[in-house]
Every structure is written in structure tokens, then in C-alpha cells.
Amino acid sequence: YSLSVRAADSGGHFADTQLTVYVGDVSANDGVPRFLRPADTDTLHITENATIGSVVFQVVATDPDDPTQPSGQLVYSIQQNNADAKAFAIDPESGIITSRLSLDRERQAMYTLVLVVTDHGTPPQQASRIVTLTIDDVDDHKPHFPRTLDDPPVLMTTKEEVPVGTVIGKLEAIDEDIDENAAIDYAITAGNELGLVKLERTNDSKALIKAAARLDRETTSRVLLTIKSFKHGTSPVLNKSYNRLDPSEIQVLVKILDIDDHLPEFGSQNLTIGVRLNVPVDTKIATVKATDRDPDALPIDYSIVNMNFESPIKCKSLNNLTDVMHLNNATGELKIMKNLLHYADGIFRLVIRANNSQEGNRFRDLLVEVVVVRERDLLRLAVASRAKLPELRKKLSDVLETKQLRLQMHDAPHSTFYDNAGPWFPIP
């Protein structure tokens, strides 16, 4: 310390002098080293796959003692108190930290080191600092799907007729890199020739499979897609066929589930049946048949929902119409269950309903007309062979349809007769 000292008397006279005060050590080495860098908040960095011996950082410390004396001369070290210390070395004089092992961020992304600086004084003084060393990512991995060679396709299901844009499922590939090096994109390489689905990449590198067009189970029941993953921002070569040896590819089976979107359908909207007046009781006169195009449709139930009778003459049995005919609910077989003597020349009009919904609100109706005719009203045709009946029926039907008439043909099994040409079969 440099001091200015003054001596003065009461008469106003004084004299000044300079005084220098030197402060000596209490002990031989009381100066403690101090780190200048890294600071307390610093994090050290090195890229993965850096060669062994790569420089990581240079540590700098200071000591208040005379640098020309042992108490002011410093040496650096890494405290060997954990496994992380074995991966790095530090030059004791320069403080340069270097790598001793091959570094892989995917194996270990962060190391913790305890840096120590010590002087040569007696007794020696030291300071320590804990630092974190982060392994920076290098884009050294390719995107791939977590599957084995023999894994089946990933199954996704969706109902038919979902709105366009509906998300069917989600896929996610893996890239062991981080940040922008781990950004993944996707593409459909095969199986989407009809354009039924589309693929959208999310911001977190996932793939959304969405409906891109109308999905109709009755037209297409399944779509087998091949999807490839690749680095975002690149343009890979896309192969048309699936390569199970390439982990960047995966197959996705989209199964389209059926919904009840079709009503039962009859072959026509109406049916006319001619019945002879003397037809025996329990005779089958027709079988109504409806189909449902839904593959998983429930069995069709048939029922008569309405019946009436029109006659040109007075009928005594109009109150018992439900007893005249019986409809098998399962097969659609329609039978005469009552003598038709009182219904001659009349017409039964039935509404037969085909329903296969549990709620009973999805059905189709068929108008059936049953015409009761007398034997004398029938036109008899005789053909030499039954094999010609289909051709005959078609020709007659084509002619009658031009007149808005319909053909009804009935067997006359007891009227077969013979002549010199052989057997003949009259067809009323």
C-alpha cells in the first residue's frame, strides 16, 4: 500500500512523507486457484464419430500467487471418480481436453466431468468445477420401421363411406438421430393405384393414412400398401415392389369394414302369379327372393304386410284373407292354404316385405298379384319336348312385353297324350 503521511503543529506548519507498506503471506501458500473458463453455466460440445484425440476444450485457470514460484504454477486434471472420466483426457499444463474413445450420441449423449486445477505450493491449493459435455448429433442413421423380416402387414381398419380426409391410421418410423437429422418423410410406393387413400406427414415425423376417395366395401374390401420412410427433404428412389429386406419399407393392410348401406332388393318391383281355381291346398305357387349386397348382411326376413282382394262377383270370404296364403318368413315360399272356390276370377294383391335390419327400418317391398283363373280361361299350348320350354317362354314373353302383358306358364301334368309323333305336353 502507498501512503502519504503528514505531521502538523498548532501553528500551521506541517511536513509530508511517502510510506510504502508491504503485506506478506501469512503462510507459505495461501493463494487458491480459480477457473476462468469454462464458466459455471458453460456446456462443452463435441460431435459424435469424432476421431480419437479430437480437441474438446481448453481449460484456463489463474492463481493469485507469484507465477514464477511453485505456489503460483498450476496443473490440470480430470477427477477419476466416475466412468465418464475414462472417455476424455486433459493436458496437465495446457488444460486442453481431448477424446480418448469413439463417441456415439445414440449410445451416450452426455458426459459429466469434474475438472481439477492444483498449484505446486506447500501445502498445495486446488479448485474443482463440474462441467457437462454434450455429444452433438451427426446424421449417421437412416429411418427404418421397427419390424422383423417375417412380420405380417400392419393392419388398419376403417368403415366404408367415411368422409374423405378421415384418418384411418398412423405410422411412425425410427431415426436414432435428433432434431433436424431425425426428420422423417414417407411415401406410398405401391398398392394405391385406385387412389383410395393418401399419406400426410405430421410435424413430429409421423405418417397419417387418410381416406382420399369414396370407400365402398362392395367394390374394394382391402388395400395393401407399401410405404417407404426416408430423410425429410431428400428424394429417394422409389421401387414399385415391396422389399422385405429393406427396413425402410413396410406394408400396411387397410381393411374396409362393411356397413348396412344397401337395402334388400327383389328381382323386380312387382310379380304376377296365375293360380288355377282348383289348385290343391298347400301348393307352392311362388318363391320370392331378395338379396342384400352387403357381405355381412343379416338374413332376410319375409312377411306379408298388406293383402286385399278384388273380385268381379260377390265374395263371402273377404274377412279371412290372411288364411288364404302363407309366406315362409325364411325362404320366401308362398303357398295356397285354402280352397279358392269363392275367389274365382279375382285378384289378390299382397305387399311382401323383405327386411334384415334389427330396427326394422331398412326394407324393400314387393307388390304381388295372385290371379285366380278358371280352367277354361287358360290357353293351352302343346310342345313336343320340355327342352324347348325356355326358348318358347322367352319368345312369347318378348312379344307380350311390347303390349305391356306378362306371360304365366303352368304345367298340366295329367294331360300328356300321344300321337304318331310321340308324347306331347300341353302347357296351359
Tab-separated table of C-alpha atoms in Angstrom:
chain	number	residue	atom	x	y	z
A	1	TYR	CA	0.000	0.000	0.000
A	2	SER	CA	1.352	3.517	-0.792
A	3	LEU	CA	0.502	6.076	1.910
A	4	SER	CA	1.021	9.861	2.205
A	5	VAL	CA	1.750	10.789	5.878
A	6	ARG	CA	1.628	14.419	7.241
A	7	ALA	CA	2.882	15.823	10.561
A	8	ALA	CA	1.454	19.243	11.622
A	9	ASP	CA	1.807	21.603	14.663
A	10	SER	CA	-0.666	24.044	16.130
A	11	GLY	CA	0.959	26.956	14.360
A	12	GLY	CA	0.035	25.624	10.992
A	13	HIS	CA	3.340	24.123	9.969
A	14	PHE	CA	3.477	20.580	8.543
A	15	ALA	CA	5.665	18.129	6.687
A	16	ASP	CA	4.720	15.255	4.326
A	17	THR	CA	6.397	11.968	3.528
A	18	GLN	CA	5.580	8.818	1.483
A	19	LEU	CA	5.220	5.425	3.198
A	20	THR	CA	5.070	2.060	1.405
A	21	VAL	CA	3.549	-0.908	3.285
A	22	TYR	CA	4.166	-4.441	2.005
A	23	VAL	CA	1.745	-7.235	3.050
A	24	GLY	CA	3.412	-10.652	3.276
A	25	ASP	CA	1.819	-14.190	3.193
A	26	VAL	CA	0.520	-15.491	6.467
A	27	SER	CA	1.658	-18.952	5.297
A	28	ALA	CA	3.920	-20.153	2.551
A	29	ASN	CA	0.949	-20.793	0.056
A	30	ASP	CA	-2.423	-19.203	0.799
A	31	GLY	CA	-3.427	-18.276	-2.795
A	32	VAL	CA	-6.257	-20.511	-4.118
A	33	PRO	CA	-6.505	-21.219	-7.900
A	34	ARG	CA	-9.631	-20.022	-9.739
A	35	PHE	CA	-11.204	-21.176	-13.030
A	36	LEU	CA	-11.627	-18.594	-15.763
A	37	ARG	CA	-13.102	-20.955	-18.335
A	38	PRO	CA	-15.308	-22.867	-18.607
A	39	ALA	CA	-17.744	-20.721	-16.662
A	40	ASP	CA	-20.263	-22.251	-14.256
A	41	THR	CA	-23.002	-22.136	-16.891
A	42	ASP	CA	-20.956	-23.374	-19.846
A	43	THR	CA	-21.660	-26.708	-21.574
A	44	LEU	CA	-18.920	-28.331	-23.608
A	45	HIS	CA	-19.640	-29.904	-27.020
A	46	ILE	CA	-18.087	-32.417	-29.368
A	47	THR	CA	-19.616	-34.147	-32.406
A	48	GLU	CA	-20.192	-37.872	-32.382
A	49	ASN	CA	-17.924	-40.004	-34.517
A	50	ALA	CA	-15.082	-37.528	-33.891
A	51	THR	CA	-11.709	-39.216	-34.176
A	52	ILE	CA	-9.912	-40.251	-31.003
A	53	GLY	CA	-7.711	-37.377	-29.814
A	54	SER	CA	-10.027	-34.645	-31.092
A	55	VAL	CA	-9.836	-31.409	-29.102
A	56	VAL	CA	-12.885	-30.682	-26.996
A	57	PHE	CA	-11.991	-27.577	-24.998
A	58	GLN	CA	-9.081	-25.690	-23.340
A	59	VAL	CA	-9.449	-25.089	-19.641
A	60	VAL	CA	-7.969	-21.835	-18.242
A	61	ALA	CA	-7.393	-21.068	-14.538
A	62	THR	CA	-5.433	-18.458	-12.551
A	63	ASP	CA	-3.648	-18.290	-9.179
A	64	PRO	CA	-3.039	-15.094	-7.138
A	65	ASP	CA	0.416	-16.269	-6.098
A	66	ASP	CA	3.586	-15.380	-7.958
A	67	PRO	CA	3.532	-17.368	-11.230
A	68	THR	CA	7.319	-17.692	-11.022
A	69	GLN	CA	7.013	-19.537	-7.756
A	70	PRO	CA	5.736	-23.082	-7.251
A	71	SER	CA	2.741	-21.711	-5.344
A	72	GLY	CA	1.640	-19.876	-8.472
A	73	GLN	CA	2.260	-22.665	-11.007
A	74	LEU	CA	-0.829	-24.702	-11.969
A	75	VAL	CA	-1.516	-28.234	-13.193
A	76	TYR	CA	-4.826	-29.550	-14.658
A	77	SER	CA	-6.512	-32.960	-14.242
A	78	ILE	CA	-9.854	-34.768	-14.527
A	79	GLN	CA	-11.076	-36.382	-11.354
A	80	GLN	CA	-11.321	-40.133	-11.941
A	81	ASN	CA	-14.385	-40.698	-9.798
A	82	ASN	CA	-16.828	-41.906	-12.496
A	83	ALA	CA	-16.875	-43.865	-15.739
A	84	ASP	CA	-17.291	-40.708	-17.826
A	85	ALA	CA	-13.765	-39.582	-16.950
A	86	LYS	CA	-12.270	-42.507	-18.863
A	87	ALA	CA	-13.598	-41.134	-22.174
A	88	PHE	CA	-11.531	-37.911	-22.024
A	89	ALA	CA	-8.013	-36.731	-21.175
A	90	ILE	CA	-6.622	-33.307	-20.255
A	91	ASP	CA	-3.124	-31.991	-20.786
A	92	PRO	CA	-1.831	-31.100	-17.287
A	93	GLU	CA	-0.002	-27.991	-18.470
A	94	SER	CA	-2.120	-26.542	-21.314
A	95	GLY	CA	-5.537	-27.635	-19.991
A	96	ILE	CA	-6.590	-28.964	-23.416
A	97	ILE	CA	-9.287	-31.672	-23.165
A	98	THR	CA	-9.218	-34.404	-25.841
A	99	SER	CA	-11.296	-37.529	-26.534
A	100	ARG	CA	-9.896	-40.957	-25.674
A	101	LEU	CA	-12.746	-43.145	-27.031
A	102	SER	CA	-15.025	-43.310	-30.068
A	103	LEU	CA	-18.128	-41.312	-29.216
A	104	ASP	CA	-21.671	-42.287	-30.314
A	105	ARG	CA	-24.514	-39.994	-29.338
A	106	GLU	CA	-27.054	-42.785	-29.737
A	107	ARG	CA	-25.137	-44.828	-27.149
A	108	GLN	CA	-24.434	-41.965	-24.724
A	109	ALA	CA	-25.451	-38.389	-25.384
A	110	MET	CA	-23.998	-36.650	-22.315
A	111	TYR	CA	-20.936	-36.892	-20.043
A	112	THR	CA	-20.212	-35.301	-16.676
A	113	LEU	CA	-16.612	-34.360	-15.843
A	114	VAL	CA	-15.027	-32.983	-12.672
A	115	LEU	CA	-12.160	-30.638	-13.650
A	116	VAL	CA	-9.424	-30.040	-11.065
A	117	VAL	CA	-6.676	-27.356	-11.026
A	118	THR	CA	-3.871	-27.602	-8.435
A	119	ASP	CA	-0.769	-25.455	-7.680
A	120	HIS	CA	2.688	-26.700	-6.572
A	121	GLY	CA	2.775	-24.768	-3.312
A	122	THR	CA	3.195	-26.171	0.159
A	123	PRO	CA	0.635	-27.092	1.150
A	124	PRO	CA	-0.894	-27.343	-2.401
A	125	GLN	CA	-4.127	-25.469	-3.107
A	126	GLN	CA	-6.769	-26.665	-5.618
A	127	ALA	CA	-10.169	-25.840	-7.105
A	128	SER	CA	-12.685	-28.020	-8.950
A	129	ARG	CA	-15.503	-27.434	-11.429
A	130	ILE	CA	-18.241	-29.795	-12.656
A	131	VAL	CA	-18.957	-29.468	-16.361
A	132	THR	CA	-21.401	-31.168	-18.707
A	133	LEU	CA	-20.148	-32.349	-22.079
A	134	THR	CA	-22.773	-32.940	-24.770
A	135	ILE	CA	-22.232	-35.154	-27.816
A	136	ASP	CA	-23.618	-33.332	-30.849
A	137	ASP	CA	-25.575	-35.402	-33.362
A	138	VAL	CA	-24.260	-36.363	-36.777
A	139	ASP	CA	-26.735	-37.586	-39.395
A	140	ASP	CA	-25.428	-41.148	-39.401
A	141	HIS	CA	-28.653	-43.189	-39.261
A	142	LYS	CA	-31.332	-43.999	-41.806
A	143	PRO	CA	-35.056	-44.072	-40.990
A	144	HIS	CA	-36.447	-47.581	-40.507
A	145	PHE	CA	-39.542	-49.322	-39.229
A	146	PRO	CA	-39.426	-51.498	-36.089
A	147	ARG	CA	-40.267	-54.789	-37.778
A	148	THR	CA	-38.717	-58.156	-38.481
A	149	LEU	CA	-38.373	-59.837	-41.865
A	150	ASP	CA	-41.376	-62.113	-41.282
A	151	ASP	CA	-43.758	-59.618	-39.712
A	152	PRO	CA	-47.207	-59.507	-41.365
A	153	PRO	CA	-48.519	-56.213	-42.769
A	154	VAL	CA	-49.683	-53.625	-40.274
A	155	LEU	CA	-53.469	-53.958	-40.066
A	156	MET	CA	-55.659	-50.869	-40.156
A	157	THR	CA	-59.442	-50.870	-40.378
A	158	THR	CA	-61.986	-48.302	-41.429
A	159	LYS	CA	-65.674	-48.342	-42.174
A	160	GLU	CA	-66.849	-47.821	-45.703
A	161	GLU	CA	-68.389	-44.492	-46.726
A	162	VAL	CA	-66.325	-42.465	-44.242
A	163	PRO	CA	-65.828	-38.812	-45.276
A	164	VAL	CA	-62.822	-38.025	-47.442
A	165	GLY	CA	-59.959	-36.941	-45.199
A	166	THR	CA	-60.853	-39.291	-42.348
A	167	VAL	CA	-57.724	-40.566	-40.573
A	168	ILE	CA	-57.526	-44.339	-40.981
A	169	GLY	CA	-54.314	-44.931	-39.053
A	170	LYS	CA	-50.879	-43.665	-38.076
A	171	LEU	CA	-47.368	-44.935	-38.798
A	172	GLU	CA	-44.053	-43.964	-37.233
A	173	ALA	CA	-40.580	-44.866	-38.399
A	174	ILE	CA	-37.472	-44.604	-36.223
A	175	ASP	CA	-34.354	-42.496	-36.720
A	176	GLU	CA	-31.806	-42.575	-33.899
A	177	ASP	CA	-30.569	-39.103	-34.816
A	178	ILE	CA	-32.065	-35.983	-33.213
A	179	ASP	CA	-33.512	-32.640	-34.205
A	180	GLU	CA	-33.465	-31.940	-37.936
A	181	ASN	CA	-31.325	-35.013	-38.549
A	182	ALA	CA	-34.214	-37.152	-37.303
A	183	ALA	CA	-36.884	-35.602	-39.525
A	184	ILE	CA	-38.619	-38.375	-41.491
A	185	ASP	CA	-40.823	-38.293	-44.562
A	186	TYR	CA	-42.949	-41.037	-46.107
A	187	ALA	CA	-44.295	-42.112	-49.486
A	188	ILE	CA	-46.717	-44.768	-50.757
A	189	THR	CA	-44.799	-46.753	-53.359
A	190	ALA	CA	-47.336	-49.455	-54.285
A	191	GLY	CA	-50.913	-50.588	-53.731
A	192	ASN	CA	-52.710	-47.270	-54.150
A	193	GLU	CA	-53.408	-47.445	-57.868
A	194	LEU	CA	-57.075	-46.532	-57.297
A	195	GLY	CA	-56.145	-43.501	-55.209
A	196	LEU	CA	-58.398	-44.559	-52.334
A	197	VAL	CA	-56.028	-43.338	-49.619
A	198	LYS	CA	-53.407	-40.658	-49.183
A	199	LEU	CA	-50.481	-40.106	-46.841
A	200	GLU	CA	-49.728	-36.955	-44.862
A	201	ARG	CA	-46.594	-36.213	-42.830
A	202	THR	CA	-47.029	-34.588	-39.422
A	203	ASN	CA	-44.677	-32.059	-37.853
A	204	ASP	CA	-43.412	-34.735	-35.461
A	205	SER	CA	-42.375	-37.016	-38.343
A	206	LYS	CA	-45.325	-39.395	-38.231
A	207	ALA	CA	-47.406	-40.552	-41.199
A	208	LEU	CA	-51.190	-40.249	-41.263
A	209	ILE	CA	-53.065	-42.509	-43.663
A	210	LYS	CA	-56.316	-40.831	-44.717
A	211	ALA	CA	-59.251	-41.638	-46.960
A	212	ALA	CA	-58.733	-39.880	-50.291
A	213	ALA	CA	-61.820	-41.099	-52.145
A	214	ARG	CA	-65.109	-42.905	-51.563
A	215	LEU	CA	-64.539	-46.240	-49.849
A	216	ASP	CA	-67.112	-48.832	-50.882
A	217	ARG	CA	-66.778	-52.245	-49.250
A	218	GLU	CA	-68.725	-53.900	-52.035
A	219	THR	CA	-66.249	-52.574	-54.632
A	220	THR	CA	-62.967	-52.825	-52.718
A	221	SER	CA	-62.684	-54.689	-49.428
A	222	ARG	CA	-58.961	-54.248	-48.764
A	223	VAL	CA	-55.984	-52.175	-49.863
A	224	LEU	CA	-52.418	-53.466	-49.407
A	225	LEU	CA	-49.986	-50.545	-49.342
A	226	THR	CA	-46.200	-50.411	-49.432
A	227	ILE	CA	-44.856	-47.366	-47.582
A	228	LYS	CA	-41.265	-46.147	-47.595
A	229	SER	CA	-39.605	-43.913	-44.996
A	230	PHE	CA	-36.725	-41.593	-45.847
A	231	LYS	CA	-34.911	-38.468	-44.684
A	232	HIS	CA	-37.112	-35.393	-44.841
A	233	GLY	CA	-36.075	-33.095	-47.660
A	234	THR	CA	-34.492	-35.846	-49.757
A	235	SER	CA	-35.749	-37.532	-52.925
A	236	PRO	CA	-35.145	-41.273	-52.672
A	237	VAL	CA	-35.552	-43.842	-55.430
A	238	LEU	CA	-38.994	-45.454	-55.006
A	239	ASN	CA	-39.439	-49.079	-56.003
A	240	LYS	CA	-42.808	-50.433	-57.090
A	241	SER	CA	-42.415	-53.769	-55.302
A	242	TYR	CA	-42.075	-54.406	-51.574
A	243	ASN	CA	-38.596	-55.387	-50.370
A	244	ARG	CA	-38.879	-57.100	-47.002
A	245	LEU	CA	-35.088	-56.935	-46.602
A	246	ASP	CA	-35.236	-53.129	-46.620
A	247	PRO	CA	-36.215	-51.921	-43.116
A	248	SER	CA	-37.153	-48.511	-44.504
A	249	GLU	CA	-40.214	-50.149	-46.131
A	250	ILE	CA	-43.324	-51.587	-44.523
A	251	GLN	CA	-46.630	-52.990	-45.739
A	252	VAL	CA	-49.971	-51.747	-44.439
A	253	LEU	CA	-53.221	-53.630	-44.979
A	254	VAL	CA	-56.249	-51.327	-44.891
A	255	LYS	CA	-59.364	-53.421	-44.338
A	256	ILE	CA	-62.623	-51.717	-45.282
A	257	LEU	CA	-65.433	-52.786	-42.972
A	258	ASP	CA	-68.968	-53.198	-44.166
A	259	ILE	CA	-71.848	-51.023	-43.016
A	260	ASP	CA	-75.520	-51.575	-43.725
A	261	ASP	CA	-75.689	-49.228	-46.692
A	262	HIS	CA	-77.780	-51.388	-49.026
A	263	LEU	CA	-81.431	-52.332	-48.796
A	264	PRO	CA	-82.648	-55.800	-49.723
A	265	GLU	CA	-83.512	-55.917	-53.404
A	266	PHE	CA	-86.055	-58.030	-55.278
A	267	GLY	CA	-85.505	-59.020	-58.871
A	268	SER	CA	-88.385	-56.710	-59.889
A	269	GLN	CA	-90.765	-54.288	-58.236
A	270	ASN	CA	-93.845	-56.439	-58.837
A	271	LEU	CA	-94.775	-60.026	-59.504
A	272	THR	CA	-97.905	-61.506	-61.112
A	273	ILE	CA	-98.882	-65.101	-60.468
A	274	GLY	CA	-101.675	-67.050	-62.117
A	275	VAL	CA	-103.333	-69.719	-59.943
A	276	ARG	CA	-105.903	-72.252	-61.124
A	277	LEU	CA	-109.170	-72.243	-59.243
A	278	ASN	CA	-108.829	-75.893	-58.315
A	279	VAL	CA	-105.235	-75.720	-57.071
A	280	PRO	CA	-104.739	-78.126	-54.136
A	281	VAL	CA	-104.269	-76.761	-50.635
A	282	ASP	CA	-100.634	-76.458	-49.523
A	283	THR	CA	-99.437	-75.880	-53.065
A	284	LYS	CA	-96.434	-73.645	-53.562
A	285	ILE	CA	-97.315	-71.008	-56.103
A	286	ALA	CA	-94.148	-68.902	-55.997
A	287	THR	CA	-90.948	-68.154	-54.126
A	288	VAL	CA	-89.999	-64.523	-53.619
A	289	LYS	CA	-86.295	-63.836	-53.356
A	290	ALA	CA	-84.453	-60.714	-52.240
A	291	THR	CA	-80.720	-60.155	-51.941
A	292	ASP	CA	-78.573	-57.740	-49.954
A	293	ARG	CA	-75.263	-56.672	-51.470
A	294	ASP	CA	-73.722	-56.083	-48.031
A	295	PRO	CA	-71.354	-59.023	-47.428
A	296	ASP	CA	-72.105	-59.137	-43.704
A	297	ALA	CA	-75.817	-58.526	-44.041
A	298	LEU	CA	-78.197	-60.310	-41.689
A	299	PRO	CA	-80.546	-62.993	-43.035
A	300	ILE	CA	-83.585	-61.574	-44.801
A	301	ASP	CA	-86.985	-61.986	-43.169
A	302	TYR	CA	-90.051	-62.062	-45.419
A	303	SER	CA	-93.529	-61.029	-44.313
A	304	ILE	CA	-96.904	-60.055	-45.755
A	305	VAL	CA	-97.620	-56.538	-44.576
A	306	ASN	CA	-100.809	-55.969	-46.551
A	307	MET	CA	-103.322	-58.067	-48.510
A	308	ASN	CA	-106.566	-57.286	-50.271
A	309	PHE	CA	-108.804	-58.998	-52.781
A	310	GLU	CA	-110.751	-57.696	-55.746
A	311	SER	CA	-113.469	-59.763	-57.387
A	312	PRO	CA	-115.986	-59.086	-60.128
A	313	ILE	CA	-118.533	-61.132	-58.163
A	314	LYS	CA	-119.663	-61.045	-54.566
A	315	CYS	CA	-117.242	-62.922	-52.299
A	316	LYS	CA	-118.258	-64.461	-48.996
A	317	SER	CA	-114.795	-64.934	-47.533
A	318	LEU	CA	-113.259	-61.485	-47.656
A	319	ASN	CA	-112.905	-61.384	-43.871
A	320	ASN	CA	-110.495	-64.339	-43.797
A	321	LEU	CA	-107.899	-63.263	-46.346
A	322	THR	CA	-104.977	-63.986	-44.028
A	323	ASP	CA	-105.884	-67.683	-44.056
A	324	VAL	CA	-105.767	-67.968	-47.835
A	325	MET	CA	-101.987	-67.830	-48.256
A	326	HIS	CA	-98.932	-68.496	-46.145
A	327	LEU	CA	-95.479	-66.981	-46.615
A	328	ASN	CA	-92.435	-68.722	-45.201
A	329	ASN	CA	-90.508	-65.989	-43.373
A	330	ALA	CA	-87.122	-67.544	-44.068
A	331	THR	CA	-87.414	-68.965	-47.598
A	332	GLY	CA	-89.987	-66.627	-49.148
A	333	GLU	CA	-92.059	-69.595	-50.258
A	334	LEU	CA	-95.699	-68.606	-50.896
A	335	LYS	CA	-98.361	-71.319	-50.594
A	336	ILE	CA	-102.143	-71.580	-51.072
A	337	MET	CA	-103.642	-72.722	-47.780
A	338	LYS	CA	-107.345	-72.553	-48.578
A	339	ASN	CA	-109.750	-73.675	-51.274
A	340	LEU	CA	-110.100	-70.906	-53.872
A	341	LEU	CA	-113.634	-71.771	-54.969
A	342	HIS	CA	-115.037	-68.495	-53.594
A	343	TYR	CA	-112.258	-66.404	-55.160
A	344	ALA	CA	-112.788	-67.293	-58.815
A	345	ASP	CA	-111.814	-64.624	-61.348
A	346	GLY	CA	-110.477	-62.396	-58.540
A	347	ILE	CA	-107.086	-60.890	-57.829
A	348	PHE	CA	-105.189	-60.993	-54.545
A	349	ARG	CA	-102.850	-58.071	-54.075
A	350	LEU	CA	-100.123	-58.615	-51.492
A	351	VAL	CA	-97.317	-56.418	-50.259
A	352	ILE	CA	-94.422	-58.664	-49.288
A	353	ARG	CA	-91.666	-57.033	-47.292
A	354	ALA	CA	-88.010	-58.129	-47.163
A	355	ASN	CA	-86.250	-56.838	-44.063
A	356	ASN	CA	-82.885	-57.674	-42.498
A	357	SER	CA	-82.334	-54.842	-40.035
A	358	GLN	CA	-82.886	-55.301	-36.338
A	359	GLU	CA	-84.611	-51.938	-36.136
A	360	GLY	CA	-86.968	-52.916	-38.949
A	361	ASN	CA	-86.439	-49.642	-40.789
A	362	ARG	CA	-84.391	-50.896	-43.744
A	363	PHE	CA	-86.615	-52.932	-46.026
A	364	ARG	CA	-87.883	-53.316	-49.553
A	365	ASP	CA	-91.473	-54.088	-50.576
A	366	LEU	CA	-92.683	-56.221	-53.466
A	367	LEU	CA	-96.183	-55.958	-54.929
A	368	VAL	CA	-97.513	-59.420	-55.713
A	369	GLU	CA	-100.703	-60.030	-57.663
A	370	VAL	CA	-102.206	-63.511	-57.494
A	371	VAL	CA	-104.811	-64.002	-60.231
A	372	VAL	CA	-107.320	-66.833	-59.688
A	373	VAL	CA	-108.326	-68.251	-63.069
A	374	ARG	CA	-110.718	-70.956	-64.187
A	375	GLU	CA	-109.524	-73.874	-66.234
A	376	ARG	CA	-111.429	-72.647	-69.290
A	377	ASP	CA	-109.577	-69.326	-69.225
A	378	LEU	CA	-106.216	-70.943	-69.854
A	379	LEU	CA	-104.603	-71.043	-73.262
A	380	ARG	CA	-103.233	-74.495	-73.912
A	381	LEU	CA	-100.017	-74.975	-75.843
A	382	ALA	CA	-98.610	-78.380	-76.742
A	383	VAL	CA	-94.854	-78.804	-77.190
A	384	ALA	CA	-93.049	-81.936	-78.286
A	385	SER	CA	-90.186	-81.609	-75.779
A	386	ARG	CA	-89.736	-79.888	-72.438
A	387	ALA	CA	-86.243	-78.895	-73.546
A	388	LYS	CA	-87.865	-76.299	-75.825
A	389	LEU	CA	-89.809	-74.615	-73.000
A	390	PRO	CA	-87.164	-71.975	-72.066
A	391	GLU	CA	-86.842	-70.835	-75.669
A	392	LEU	CA	-90.605	-70.772	-76.100
A	393	ARG	CA	-91.091	-68.855	-72.878
A	394	LYS	CA	-88.591	-66.208	-73.909
A	395	LYS	CA	-90.076	-65.679	-77.349
A	396	LEU	CA	-93.607	-65.361	-76.005
A	397	SER	CA	-92.513	-63.027	-73.220
A	398	ASP	CA	-90.710	-60.735	-75.653
A	399	VAL	CA	-93.833	-60.439	-77.787
A	400	LEU	CA	-96.183	-59.835	-74.855
A	401	GLU	CA	-93.959	-57.205	-73.251
A	402	THR	CA	-94.435	-54.982	-76.276
A	403	LYS	CA	-98.159	-54.996	-75.366
A	404	GLN	CA	-97.374	-54.493	-71.666
A	405	LEU	CA	-98.576	-58.034	-70.970
A	406	ARG	CA	-96.887	-60.729	-68.900
A	407	LEU	CA	-96.686	-64.477	-69.505
A	408	GLN	CA	-97.599	-67.080	-66.898
A	409	MET	CA	-96.938	-70.726	-67.783
A	410	HIS	CA	-98.228	-73.667	-65.708
A	411	ASP	CA	-97.761	-77.389	-66.033
A	412	ALA	CA	-100.688	-79.615	-66.903
A	413	PRO	CA	-99.171	-82.893	-65.678
A	414	HIS	CA	-102.310	-85.029	-66.166
A	415	SER	CA	-102.882	-84.015	-69.785
A	416	THR	CA	-99.994	-85.715	-71.572
A	417	PHE	CA	-101.142	-87.520	-74.707
A	418	TYR	CA	-99.567	-89.379	-77.585
A	419	ASP	CA	-99.864	-89.374	-81.326
A	420	ASN	CA	-97.791	-90.816	-84.115
A	421	ALA	CA	-95.092	-88.210	-83.448
A	422	GLY	CA	-94.590	-89.291	-79.856
A	423	PRO	CA	-95.544	-87.710	-76.490
A	424	TRP	CA	-96.917	-84.169	-76.302
A	425	PHE	CA	-97.062	-81.935	-73.231
A	426	PRO	CA	-99.931	-79.450	-73.176
A	427	ILE	CA	-98.912	-76.223	-71.440
A	428	PRO	CA	-101.871	-74.175	-70.190
